[in-house]
Structures are given as structure tokens and as C-alpha cells.
Amino acid sequence: MKKTKARSNRKEEIVQASASMFEKVGYHRASMQMIADEVGLGKPTLYHYFRSKTEILYAIHQEIISNVVDKHLERVDQGLQPDELLEGMALDMLTFIKKHPGYVRAFFEHFDELDDAQKLEIRDQRNEYMRLTTSVIRDGIKSGAFKNCDPHLATLGFMGMMNWTYKWLPREKRNSVTKVAKSLCAIYLDGLRT
């Protein structure tokens, strides 16, 4: 048990260091040797944890998806209203973007570097998150809280607004993540609310 936890912690440390490295020098310029040096491991030992840079990239994708899905499902279990659920989703996404810019840049800019099986799995998980978002919007329409609109297009608009912040939010100094999330959500929800 202790050994498994230590291995898990070490893998997490490698993923964090790799995400920072990808942010600093770019995914293509970062090498396994650079990552090994960053975490104080020999290259053979690094390969014991991850067989390739692609495996690390896949772990980054998995962490982001599982983080936002788990937090959303916790709110659903609390019985929150559709507008509260969307505000929560926005806060989750923007908090991750602000705290982990390297993860998010890798997530958005290097999806195509994954192998075919990894791409398929991550695409399915991304689509599931889109489906969850669309479901929130549909519920809002059904309850009368939101205007009658195309839930799919409304979802794409919401995701586009939140996801694009990865280009500027990490450098935002004037406003807290919570304020940015609430402000962007207010603009979006003002268009949806009846």
C-alpha cells in the first residue's frame, strides 16, 4: 500500500514537472531527459513510470477531465439549479486554467500528439463533459429558467467562452478567478435566462 501511494505521488510529481516544462519550452522541445533532470531521476527510472512523453500527455488529459467531471457530479448530487451548475462548471474550468496553465495548454494544443487509442478515449471523455453541459442547459430550458434555444449551440458557446481563457487568464492580475468566472457566466446567463 505504501509503495503504491509513493509511486502514485511520484507519477503526479512527474506529470506536474512535465506540464511546467511543456509550458516553458513547448511540448516538442521538451525531452524525456529534460523531464528526468527536472524531477531528479535517471532517464531509465523515468521510463519506469512513463514509457513516453505521450503517456505523460495522456495523464495530463486524464487529470483535467476527471477533475472537472467529478466536481460537476458533486454539484449535481447537491441538487443545484441549472444556473448554479453552469457557474460551478465555469469556476472549475477557470480555476484549473489559472492554477495549472501548463496542463491546460497541453490539453488544448497537443491533443493530436496522443496515439489513436488515447485520442479516442479522451475524445469520448470530452464529449461526455459536453453532454453533461448540454443536459444542464436542457434542464434549464425545461424548467423555464432558460429561454428556448438550441442546447447544443448554447453548450458550444459556453465552452468556447470558458476554454479560450487559457490564452489570457494565467496572466490576469486585476481580477480573481472567481470574479472572472462570475463575470463571464453573468454575460452568458443573461442571454439564457428568461
Short mmCIF file of C-alpha atoms in Angstrom, two decimals:
data_model
loop_
_atom_site.label_atom_id
_atom_site.label_comp_id
_atom_site.label_asym_id
_atom_site.label_seq_id
_atom_site.Cartn_x
_atom_site.Cartn_y
_atom_site.Cartn_z
CA MET A 1 0.00 0.00 0.00
CA LYS A 2 2.78 2.46 0.98
CA LYS A 3 4.73 1.58 -2.15
CA THR A 4 1.66 2.16 -4.37
CA LYS A 5 1.00 5.55 -2.77
CA ALA A 6 4.65 6.58 -3.14
CA ARG A 7 4.56 5.51 -6.81
CA SER A 8 1.35 7.46 -7.34
CA ASN A 9 2.87 10.56 -5.72
CA ARG A 10 6.00 10.24 -7.84
CA LYS A 11 3.92 9.91 -11.02
CA GLU A 12 1.97 13.02 -10.04
CA GLU A 13 5.22 14.89 -9.45
CA ILE A 14 6.46 13.84 -12.89
CA VAL A 15 3.21 14.97 -14.53
CA GLN A 16 3.38 18.36 -12.77
CA ALA A 17 7.01 18.89 -13.74
CA SER A 18 6.29 17.83 -17.32
CA ALA A 19 3.33 20.21 -17.62
CA SER A 20 5.55 23.07 -16.42
CA MET A 21 8.26 22.02 -18.85
CA PHE A 22 5.77 21.87 -21.74
CA GLU A 23 4.59 25.37 -20.80
CA LYS A 24 8.15 26.76 -20.67
CA VAL A 25 9.82 25.17 -23.68
CA GLY A 26 6.93 23.63 -25.60
CA TYR A 27 5.84 20.02 -25.88
CA HIS A 28 8.02 19.25 -28.90
CA ARG A 29 11.18 20.78 -27.45
CA ALA A 30 10.85 19.06 -24.06
CA SER A 31 12.70 15.76 -23.94
CA MET A 32 12.41 12.83 -21.56
CA GLN A 33 15.96 13.65 -20.42
CA MET A 34 14.89 17.21 -19.56
CA ILE A 35 11.92 15.86 -17.60
CA ALA A 36 14.12 13.33 -15.79
CA ASP A 37 16.55 16.10 -14.85
CA GLU A 38 13.70 18.31 -13.65
CA VAL A 39 12.40 15.66 -11.22
CA GLY A 40 15.83 14.37 -10.20
CA LEU A 41 15.54 10.93 -11.75
CA GLY A 42 17.75 8.98 -14.09
CA LYS A 43 16.21 8.57 -17.52
CA PRO A 44 15.79 4.76 -17.09
CA THR A 45 13.90 5.37 -13.84
CA LEU A 46 11.63 7.92 -15.55
CA TYR A 47 10.79 5.26 -18.14
CA HIS A 48 9.76 3.01 -15.26
CA TYR A 49 6.93 5.50 -14.55
CA PHE A 50 6.12 6.65 -18.10
CA ARG A 51 7.24 4.90 -21.27
CA SER A 52 6.96 8.07 -23.36
CA LYS A 53 6.18 11.75 -23.43
CA THR A 54 2.83 10.79 -24.97
CA GLU A 55 1.95 8.78 -21.86
CA ILE A 56 2.63 11.88 -19.76
CA LEU A 57 0.47 13.97 -22.08
CA TYR A 58 -2.30 11.38 -21.76
CA ALA A 59 -2.04 11.57 -17.95
CA ILE A 60 -2.43 15.36 -18.17
CA HIS A 61 -5.59 14.97 -20.25
CA GLN A 62 -6.98 12.39 -17.82
CA GLU A 63 -6.36 14.61 -14.82
CA ILE A 64 -8.12 17.62 -16.31
CA ILE A 65 -11.16 15.66 -17.48
CA SER A 66 -11.59 13.70 -14.25
CA ASN A 67 -11.18 16.87 -12.18
CA VAL A 68 -13.94 18.87 -13.90
CA VAL A 69 -16.33 15.91 -14.28
CA ASP A 70 -16.01 14.86 -10.62
CA LYS A 71 -16.64 18.39 -9.35
CA HIS A 72 -19.65 18.80 -11.62
CA LEU A 73 -21.19 15.49 -10.50
CA GLU A 74 -20.75 16.52 -6.85
CA ARG A 75 -22.81 19.65 -7.55
CA VAL A 76 -25.46 17.65 -9.41
CA ASP A 77 -25.78 15.42 -6.33
CA GLN A 78 -26.38 18.56 -4.24
CA GLY A 79 -29.45 19.36 -6.36
CA LEU A 80 -28.23 22.78 -7.54
CA GLN A 81 -30.19 24.77 -10.12
CA PRO A 82 -29.02 24.89 -13.77
CA ASP A 83 -27.57 28.41 -13.50
CA GLU A 84 -25.66 27.41 -10.35
CA LEU A 85 -24.36 24.30 -12.09
CA LEU A 86 -23.07 26.33 -15.05
CA GLU A 87 -21.44 28.84 -12.71
CA GLY A 88 -19.76 25.94 -10.91
CA MET A 89 -18.54 24.44 -14.17
CA ALA A 90 -17.11 27.82 -15.21
CA LEU A 91 -15.33 28.21 -11.88
CA ASP A 92 -13.90 24.68 -12.13
CA MET A 93 -12.54 25.25 -15.63
CA LEU A 94 -11.12 28.69 -14.90
CA THR A 95 -9.56 27.63 -11.60
CA PHE A 96 -7.77 24.77 -13.34
CA ILE A 97 -6.65 27.13 -16.12
CA LYS A 98 -5.28 29.68 -13.64
CA LYS A 99 -3.55 27.17 -11.35
CA HIS A 100 -2.23 24.78 -13.99
CA PRO A 101 -1.58 26.66 -17.24
CA GLY A 102 0.90 24.05 -18.46
CA TYR A 103 -1.68 21.28 -18.13
CA VAL A 104 -4.29 23.27 -19.99
CA ARG A 105 -2.00 24.38 -22.81
CA ALA A 106 -1.00 20.73 -23.33
CA PHE A 107 -4.69 19.73 -23.19
CA PHE A 108 -5.76 22.16 -25.89
CA GLU A 109 -2.71 22.36 -28.10
CA HIS A 110 -1.33 18.82 -28.14
CA PHE A 111 -4.36 16.55 -28.37
CA ASP A 112 -3.15 15.39 -31.79
CA GLU A 113 0.10 14.09 -30.27
CA LEU A 114 -1.81 11.32 -28.45
CA ASP A 115 -1.93 7.89 -30.08
CA ASP A 116 -5.18 6.79 -31.72
CA ALA A 117 -6.48 4.77 -28.75
CA GLN A 118 -5.72 7.61 -26.34
CA LYS A 119 -7.37 10.15 -28.63
CA LEU A 120 -10.49 8.04 -28.86
CA GLU A 121 -10.74 7.69 -25.08
CA ILE A 122 -10.09 11.38 -24.39
CA ARG A 123 -12.49 12.43 -27.16
CA ASP A 124 -15.17 10.25 -25.56
CA GLN A 125 -14.50 11.85 -22.17
CA ARG A 126 -14.60 15.37 -23.64
CA ASN A 127 -17.86 14.51 -25.40
CA GLU A 128 -19.27 13.24 -22.11
CA TYR A 129 -18.45 16.58 -20.45
CA MET A 130 -20.15 18.36 -23.36
CA ARG A 131 -23.17 16.07 -22.90
CA LEU A 132 -23.28 16.92 -19.18
CA THR A 133 -23.20 20.63 -20.02
CA THR A 134 -25.91 20.26 -22.65
CA SER A 135 -28.02 18.35 -20.11
CA VAL A 136 -27.77 21.28 -17.66
CA ILE A 137 -28.92 23.69 -20.38
CA ARG A 138 -31.77 21.37 -21.41
CA ASP A 139 -32.88 21.13 -17.78
CA GLY A 140 -32.84 24.93 -17.54
CA ILE A 141 -35.00 25.22 -20.67
CA LYS A 142 -37.39 22.53 -19.41
CA SER A 143 -37.78 24.23 -16.01
CA GLY A 144 -38.42 27.62 -17.64
CA ALA A 145 -35.28 29.15 -16.14
CA PHE A 146 -33.63 29.43 -19.58
CA LYS A 147 -35.00 30.62 -22.90
CA ASN A 148 -35.89 28.09 -25.54
CA CYS A 149 -32.71 27.74 -27.60
CA ASP A 150 -30.58 25.12 -29.28
CA PRO A 151 -28.88 23.41 -26.29
CA HIS A 152 -26.04 22.10 -28.45
CA LEU A 153 -25.15 25.57 -29.77
CA ALA A 154 -25.54 27.05 -26.30
CA THR A 155 -23.09 24.43 -24.99
CA LEU A 156 -20.56 25.22 -27.72
CA GLY A 157 -20.84 28.91 -26.88
CA PHE A 158 -20.33 28.26 -23.17
CA MET A 159 -17.33 26.00 -23.76
CA GLY A 160 -15.79 28.41 -26.24
CA MET A 161 -16.13 31.32 -23.82
CA MET A 162 -14.60 29.42 -20.89
CA ASN A 163 -11.94 27.41 -22.69
CA TRP A 164 -10.46 30.32 -24.62
CA THR A 165 -9.49 31.97 -21.34
CA TYR A 166 -6.44 29.71 -21.24
CA LYS A 167 -4.86 32.20 -23.65
CA TRP A 168 -5.11 35.13 -21.22
CA LEU A 169 -6.30 34.07 -17.76
CA PRO A 170 -2.92 32.86 -16.41
CA ARG A 171 -1.60 36.43 -16.85
CA GLU A 172 -4.73 38.15 -15.45
CA LYS A 173 -3.73 40.15 -12.38
CA ARG A 174 -6.62 42.59 -11.84
CA ASN A 175 -9.38 40.09 -11.13
CA SER A 176 -9.64 36.88 -9.13
CA VAL A 177 -10.58 33.65 -10.85
CA THR A 178 -13.92 33.73 -9.03
CA LYS A 179 -14.67 37.23 -10.31
CA VAL A 180 -13.71 36.30 -13.88
CA ALA A 181 -15.87 33.15 -13.73
CA LYS A 182 -18.85 35.05 -12.30
CA SER A 183 -18.49 37.89 -14.80
CA LEU A 184 -18.23 35.63 -17.85
CA CYS A 185 -21.08 33.49 -16.56
CA ALA A 186 -23.24 36.56 -15.96
CA ILE A 187 -22.76 37.63 -19.59
CA TYR A 188 -23.59 34.13 -20.78
CA LEU A 189 -26.51 33.52 -18.41
CA ASP A 190 -28.07 36.91 -19.14
CA GLY A 191 -28.51 35.63 -22.68
CA LEU A 192 -30.03 32.34 -21.48
CA ARG A 193 -32.30 33.40 -18.63
CA THR A 194 -35.96 34.08 -19.27
#
